[in-house]
Amino acid sequence: LLAQVVSLCVTLLLSPVKMGKKPTAKKEEPRRAEVPDAYQEEVEVTLSEEEAKEFVQYDLLHKLTPFLDRHFITLILTESRQVGLYNRKDVARVLLDILYESFLPFDGVMHVVKQNYEELGDEVDAKWERRKNVVSRELPEVEEKVMPLLQMLEDSAQVTKLSECKTKLDVCEKFELEHDVIDEMASYAQKSYQGANYSLACALLNKYMDLPQNDNLYFIIKYMDLPQN
């Protein structure tokens, strides 16, 4: 569904405005967070040089990117590359940079990584294997670490006692939790977001914001990748 939305956005961005009957949107069932289909296979619809020059005047991607998350940008770039608006090698480099910093499932990501290295005419860098090991290790580790806190937050009786706590340290001492577990919960939310698991990230963020702390604003800025000024 996300790939279809991106495709529609790109069409609107790259095409002149035409009046006419609005198409009826097709409803689809929501899917679980995964490596989007648009990464997996591209259908070539290459523009001629004249068409590219005409359409480029309607390109607003450079204005939109500061307001979009990285996964959405990669989908737009993938769609844009299919029509030949951008240099394919430049797009491949940007996609590799973004994917390397993500926490997307690597079983799907490596297929896309290989495609983009083939586009560049290079072999896959060994750093991707190291990154795969980091992602596959860090996510289970942080999930295991915050699980006692999450279980506590699901217990209504325990949540009632939470109101007696004024700081993060009070929470950890009262419920016998590790002192950095609340910060680890923030890290878990951020990694889930970077892995495009938005529903989990949202749920974790909501619970995190209910906990006593003094750095809510800082976390929102850091979590959303906003300028800190």
mmCIF file of C-alpha atoms in Angstrom:
data_model
loop_
_atom_site.group_PDB
_atom_site.id
_atom_site.type_symbol
_atom_site.label_atom_id
_atom_site.label_comp_id
_atom_site.label_asym_id
_atom_site.label_seq_id
_atom_site.Cartn_x
_atom_site.Cartn_y
_atom_site.Cartn_z
ATOM 1 C CA LEU A 1 0.000 0.000 0.000
ATOM 2 C CA LEU A 2 2.860 2.371 0.877
ATOM 3 C CA ALA A 3 4.525 1.680 -2.452
ATOM 4 C CA GLN A 4 1.278 2.537 -4.276
ATOM 5 C CA VAL A 5 0.943 5.785 -2.330
ATOM 6 C CA VAL A 6 4.526 6.713 -3.200
ATOM 7 C CA SER A 7 3.922 5.889 -6.852
ATOM 8 C CA LEU A 8 0.903 8.194 -6.888
ATOM 9 C CA CYS A 9 2.893 10.968 -5.165
ATOM 10 C CA VAL A 10 5.705 10.685 -7.702
ATOM 11 C CA THR A 11 3.237 10.785 -10.586
ATOM 12 C CA LEU A 12 1.716 13.972 -9.193
ATOM 13 C CA LEU A 13 5.126 15.520 -8.561
ATOM 14 C CA LEU A 14 6.575 14.738 -11.984
ATOM 15 C CA SER A 15 3.529 15.333 -14.187
ATOM 16 C CA PRO A 16 1.766 18.558 -15.236
ATOM 17 C CA VAL A 17 -1.549 19.173 -13.512
ATOM 18 C CA LYS A 18 -4.455 17.926 -15.638
ATOM 19 C CA MET A 19 -8.133 18.435 -15.016
ATOM 20 C CA GLY A 20 -10.349 15.428 -15.223
ATOM 21 C CA LYS A 21 -12.256 12.792 -13.360
ATOM 22 C CA LYS A 22 -10.571 11.695 -10.126
ATOM 23 C CA PRO A 23 -9.657 8.006 -9.981
ATOM 24 C CA THR A 24 -11.258 5.906 -7.285
ATOM 25 C CA ALA A 25 -8.739 4.802 -4.678
ATOM 26 C CA LYS A 26 -8.480 1.053 -4.293
ATOM 27 C CA LYS A 27 -8.702 -0.168 -0.725
ATOM 28 C CA GLU A 28 -6.249 -2.772 0.514
ATOM 29 C CA GLU A 29 -5.732 -4.519 3.802
ATOM 30 C CA PRO A 30 -2.839 -3.045 5.868
ATOM 31 C CA ARG A 31 0.337 -5.115 5.835
ATOM 32 C CA ARG A 32 2.920 -5.809 8.504
ATOM 33 C CA ALA A 33 6.106 -3.754 8.521
ATOM 34 C CA GLU A 34 8.605 -5.302 6.113
ATOM 35 C CA VAL A 35 11.004 -4.373 3.354
ATOM 36 C CA PRO A 36 8.627 -2.575 0.937
ATOM 37 C CA ASP A 37 7.804 -4.264 -2.368
ATOM 38 C CA ALA A 38 9.048 -1.227 -4.273
ATOM 39 C CA TYR A 39 12.592 -2.117 -3.195
ATOM 40 C CA GLN A 40 12.346 -5.619 -4.560
ATOM 41 C CA GLU A 41 11.688 -5.138 -8.253
ATOM 42 C CA GLU A 42 11.710 -2.148 -10.550
ATOM 43 C CA VAL A 43 9.730 -1.812 -13.768
ATOM 44 C CA GLU A 44 11.575 0.339 -16.289
ATOM 45 C CA VAL A 45 9.569 3.247 -17.720
ATOM 46 C CA THR A 46 12.461 5.311 -19.056
ATOM 47 C CA LEU A 47 11.762 8.867 -20.186
ATOM 48 C CA SER A 48 13.265 10.309 -23.309
ATOM 49 C CA GLU A 49 15.685 13.204 -22.843
ATOM 50 C CA GLU A 50 13.018 15.662 -23.985
ATOM 51 C CA GLU A 51 10.421 14.240 -21.575
ATOM 52 C CA ALA A 52 12.886 14.333 -18.689
ATOM 53 C CA LYS A 53 13.615 18.011 -19.364
ATOM 54 C CA GLU A 54 9.892 18.728 -19.401
ATOM 55 C CA PHE A 55 9.079 16.803 -16.218
ATOM 56 C CA VAL A 56 12.044 18.014 -14.172
ATOM 57 C CA GLN A 57 10.404 21.427 -13.778
ATOM 58 C CA TYR A 58 7.667 19.733 -11.742
ATOM 59 C CA ASP A 59 10.116 17.876 -9.481
ATOM 60 C CA LEU A 60 9.613 18.940 -5.846
ATOM 61 C CA LEU A 61 11.600 16.158 -4.202
ATOM 62 C CA HIS A 62 14.408 18.492 -3.107
ATOM 63 C CA LYS A 63 11.816 20.600 -1.274
ATOM 64 C CA LEU A 64 9.968 17.662 0.262
ATOM 65 C CA THR A 65 12.879 15.590 1.583
ATOM 66 C CA PRO A 66 13.504 17.703 4.736
ATOM 67 C CA PHE A 67 9.980 16.791 5.868
ATOM 68 C CA LEU A 68 10.008 13.065 5.023
ATOM 69 C CA ASP A 69 11.422 10.102 6.891
ATOM 70 C CA ARG A 70 14.197 8.157 5.210
ATOM 71 C CA HIS A 71 12.115 5.138 4.231
ATOM 72 C CA PHE A 72 9.649 7.315 2.364
ATOM 73 C CA ILE A 73 12.502 9.099 0.581
ATOM 74 C CA THR A 74 13.968 5.785 -0.596
ATOM 75 C CA LEU A 75 10.627 4.725 -2.049
ATOM 76 C CA ILE A 76 10.263 8.013 -3.932
ATOM 77 C CA LEU A 77 13.826 7.729 -5.243
ATOM 78 C CA THR A 78 13.173 4.165 -6.375
ATOM 79 C CA GLU A 79 10.065 5.248 -8.268
ATOM 80 C CA SER A 80 11.860 8.299 -9.703
ATOM 81 C CA ARG A 81 14.752 6.161 -10.948
ATOM 82 C CA GLN A 82 12.301 3.996 -12.866
ATOM 83 C CA VAL A 83 11.251 6.941 -15.040
ATOM 84 C CA GLY A 84 14.821 8.131 -15.605
ATOM 85 C CA LEU A 85 14.524 11.536 -13.943
ATOM 86 C CA TYR A 86 17.711 11.126 -11.869
ATOM 87 C CA ASN A 87 21.110 9.673 -12.626
ATOM 88 C CA ARG A 88 20.807 5.990 -11.741
ATOM 89 C CA LYS A 89 24.233 5.736 -10.130
ATOM 90 C CA ASP A 90 23.569 8.779 -7.947
ATOM 91 C CA VAL A 91 20.289 7.246 -6.775
ATOM 92 C CA ALA A 92 22.047 3.941 -6.047
ATOM 93 C CA ARG A 93 24.604 5.694 -3.820
ATOM 94 C CA VAL A 94 21.922 7.561 -1.871
ATOM 95 C CA LEU A 95 19.850 4.398 -1.390
ATOM 96 C CA LEU A 96 22.872 2.485 -0.095
ATOM 97 C CA ASP A 97 23.692 5.247 2.392
ATOM 98 C CA ILE A 98 20.129 5.310 3.729
ATOM 99 C CA LEU A 99 19.730 1.533 3.915
ATOM 100 C CA TYR A 100 23.039 1.140 5.740
ATOM 101 C CA GLU A 101 21.775 3.309 8.612
ATOM 102 C CA SER A 102 18.398 1.562 8.809
ATOM 103 C CA PHE A 103 17.256 -1.378 10.920
ATOM 104 C CA LEU A 104 15.201 -2.972 8.134
ATOM 105 C CA PRO A 105 15.128 -6.803 8.014
ATOM 106 C CA PHE A 106 18.405 -7.730 6.343
ATOM 107 C CA ASP A 107 17.023 -10.777 4.537
ATOM 108 C CA GLY A 108 15.181 -8.362 2.269
ATOM 109 C CA VAL A 109 17.665 -5.499 2.398
ATOM 110 C CA MET A 110 20.650 -7.468 1.057
ATOM 111 C CA HIS A 111 18.782 -8.255 -2.155
ATOM 112 C CA VAL A 112 18.301 -4.522 -2.700
ATOM 113 C CA VAL A 113 21.880 -3.767 -1.683
ATOM 114 C CA LYS A 114 23.208 -6.193 -4.318
ATOM 115 C CA GLN A 115 21.010 -4.604 -6.983
ATOM 116 C CA ASN A 116 22.376 -1.148 -6.228
ATOM 117 C CA TYR A 117 26.001 -2.327 -6.190
ATOM 118 C CA GLU A 118 25.365 -3.946 -9.575
ATOM 119 C CA GLU A 119 24.042 -0.581 -10.754
ATOM 120 C CA LEU A 120 27.360 0.956 -9.678
ATOM 121 C CA GLY A 121 29.364 -1.896 -11.195
ATOM 122 C CA ASP A 122 30.926 -2.757 -7.830
ATOM 123 C CA GLU A 123 31.067 -5.716 -5.483
ATOM 124 C CA VAL A 124 29.124 -5.575 -2.222
ATOM 125 C CA ASP A 125 31.325 -4.017 0.459
ATOM 126 C CA ALA A 126 32.250 -6.233 3.413
ATOM 127 C CA LYS A 127 30.850 -3.602 5.775
ATOM 128 C CA TRP A 128 27.325 -4.836 4.996
ATOM 129 C CA GLU A 129 28.009 -8.184 6.621
ATOM 130 C CA ARG A 130 29.207 -6.361 9.729
ATOM 131 C CA ARG A 131 26.117 -4.161 9.676
ATOM 132 C CA LYS A 132 23.910 -7.239 9.348
ATOM 133 C CA ASN A 133 25.520 -8.692 12.466
ATOM 134 C CA VAL A 134 24.971 -5.438 14.369
ATOM 135 C CA VAL A 135 21.268 -5.235 13.448
ATOM 136 C CA SER A 136 20.587 -8.912 14.154
ATOM 137 C CA ARG A 137 22.314 -8.606 17.547
ATOM 138 C CA GLU A 138 21.158 -5.207 18.809
ATOM 139 C CA LEU A 139 17.413 -5.563 18.266
ATOM 140 C CA PRO A 140 16.995 -8.793 20.293
ATOM 141 C CA GLU A 141 19.324 -7.456 22.983
ATOM 142 C CA VAL A 142 17.447 -4.215 23.536
ATOM 143 C CA GLU A 143 14.082 -6.000 23.355
ATOM 144 C CA GLU A 144 15.156 -8.443 26.066
ATOM 145 C CA LYS A 145 16.468 -5.640 28.226
ATOM 146 C CA VAL A 146 13.261 -3.566 28.173
ATOM 147 C CA MET A 147 10.850 -6.500 28.464
ATOM 148 C CA PRO A 148 10.552 -6.274 32.301
ATOM 149 C CA LEU A 149 9.589 -2.602 31.971
ATOM 150 C CA LEU A 150 7.059 -3.311 29.220
ATOM 151 C CA GLN A 151 5.497 -6.109 31.253
ATOM 152 C CA MET A 152 5.234 -3.762 34.228
ATOM 153 C CA LEU A 153 3.488 -1.145 32.083
ATOM 154 C CA GLU A 154 0.897 -3.737 31.043
ATOM 155 C CA ASP A 155 -0.059 -4.360 34.692
ATOM 156 C CA SER A 156 -2.709 -1.804 35.747
ATOM 157 C CA ALA A 157 -1.869 -2.217 39.438
ATOM 158 C CA GLN A 158 1.792 -1.452 38.757
ATOM 159 C CA VAL A 159 0.919 1.511 36.557
ATOM 160 C CA THR A 160 -1.098 2.979 39.436
ATOM 161 C CA LYS A 161 2.004 2.843 41.630
ATOM 162 C CA LEU A 162 3.943 4.598 38.876
ATOM 163 C CA SER A 163 2.276 7.896 39.798
ATOM 164 C CA GLU A 164 4.227 7.840 43.067
ATOM 165 C CA CYS A 165 7.501 8.158 41.151
ATOM 166 C CA LYS A 166 8.914 11.552 40.233
ATOM 167 C CA THR A 167 12.003 10.588 38.256
ATOM 168 C CA LYS A 168 13.316 7.755 36.107
ATOM 169 C CA LEU A 169 15.571 6.702 38.962
ATOM 170 C CA ASP A 170 12.531 6.459 41.271
ATOM 171 C CA VAL A 171 10.840 4.134 38.761
ATOM 172 C CA CYS A 172 13.863 1.871 38.469
ATOM 173 C CA GLU A 173 14.386 1.631 42.220
ATOM 174 C CA LYS A 174 10.707 1.110 43.081
ATOM 175 C CA PHE A 175 10.211 -1.660 40.531
ATOM 176 C CA GLU A 176 13.746 -3.096 40.804
ATOM 177 C CA LEU A 177 14.654 -2.372 37.207
ATOM 178 C CA GLU A 178 18.055 -1.671 35.692
ATOM 179 C CA HIS A 179 18.822 2.037 35.949
ATOM 180 C CA ASP A 180 19.198 2.561 32.193
ATOM 181 C CA VAL A 181 16.117 0.567 31.143
ATOM 182 C CA ILE A 182 13.978 3.649 30.395
ATOM 183 C CA ASP A 183 16.665 5.054 28.104
ATOM 184 C CA GLU A 184 16.917 1.621 26.489
ATOM 185 C CA MET A 185 13.169 1.744 25.855
ATOM 186 C CA ALA A 186 13.709 5.000 23.967
ATOM 187 C CA SER A 187 16.471 3.304 21.978
ATOM 188 C CA TYR A 188 14.153 0.377 21.207
ATOM 189 C CA ALA A 189 11.500 2.775 19.895
ATOM 190 C CA GLN A 190 14.044 4.530 17.707
ATOM 191 C CA LYS A 191 15.429 1.285 16.267
ATOM 192 C CA SER A 192 11.881 0.088 15.543
ATOM 193 C CA TYR A 193 11.234 3.340 13.707
ATOM 194 C CA GLN A 194 14.462 2.936 11.734
ATOM 195 C CA GLY A 195 13.297 -0.552 10.823
ATOM 196 C CA ALA A 196 9.993 0.820 9.440
ATOM 197 C CA ASN A 197 8.033 -0.902 12.223
ATOM 198 C CA TYR A 198 6.002 2.243 12.809
ATOM 199 C CA SER A 199 3.177 0.669 14.825
ATOM 200 C CA LEU A 200 5.620 -0.746 17.393
ATOM 201 C CA ALA A 201 7.618 2.483 17.484
ATOM 202 C CA CYS A 202 4.444 4.487 18.119
ATOM 203 C CA ALA A 203 3.301 2.166 20.913
ATOM 204 C CA LEU A 204 6.717 2.307 22.590
ATOM 205 C CA LEU A 205 6.909 6.065 22.238
ATOM 206 C CA ASN A 206 3.481 6.537 23.822
ATOM 207 C CA LYS A 207 4.479 4.407 26.804
ATOM 208 C CA TYR A 208 7.828 6.140 27.082
ATOM 209 C CA MET A 209 6.191 9.571 27.228
ATOM 210 C CA ASP A 210 4.021 8.419 30.150
ATOM 211 C CA LEU A 211 7.085 7.682 32.275
ATOM 212 C CA PRO A 212 8.555 10.246 34.696
ATOM 213 C CA GLN A 213 11.542 11.979 33.125
ATOM 214 C CA ASN A 214 13.017 15.390 32.472
ATOM 215 C CA ASP A 215 14.103 15.025 28.841
ATOM 216 C CA ASN A 216 10.845 14.591 26.889
ATOM 217 C CA LEU A 217 11.603 17.455 24.518
ATOM 218 C CA TYR A 218 15.130 16.208 23.891
ATOM 219 C CA PHE A 219 13.844 12.727 23.086
ATOM 220 C CA ILE A 220 11.226 14.008 20.631
ATOM 221 C CA ILE A 221 13.897 16.028 18.831
ATOM 222 C CA LYS A 222 16.303 13.096 18.727
ATOM 223 C CA TYR A 223 13.624 10.534 17.836
ATOM 224 C CA MET A 224 12.179 12.574 14.989
ATOM 225 C CA ASP A 225 15.599 13.706 13.664
ATOM 226 C CA LEU A 226 14.661 17.364 14.043
ATOM 227 C CA PRO A 227 17.239 20.174 14.292
ATOM 228 C CA GLN A 228 17.946 20.762 17.965
ATOM 229 C CA ASN A 229 17.904 24.547 17.577
#
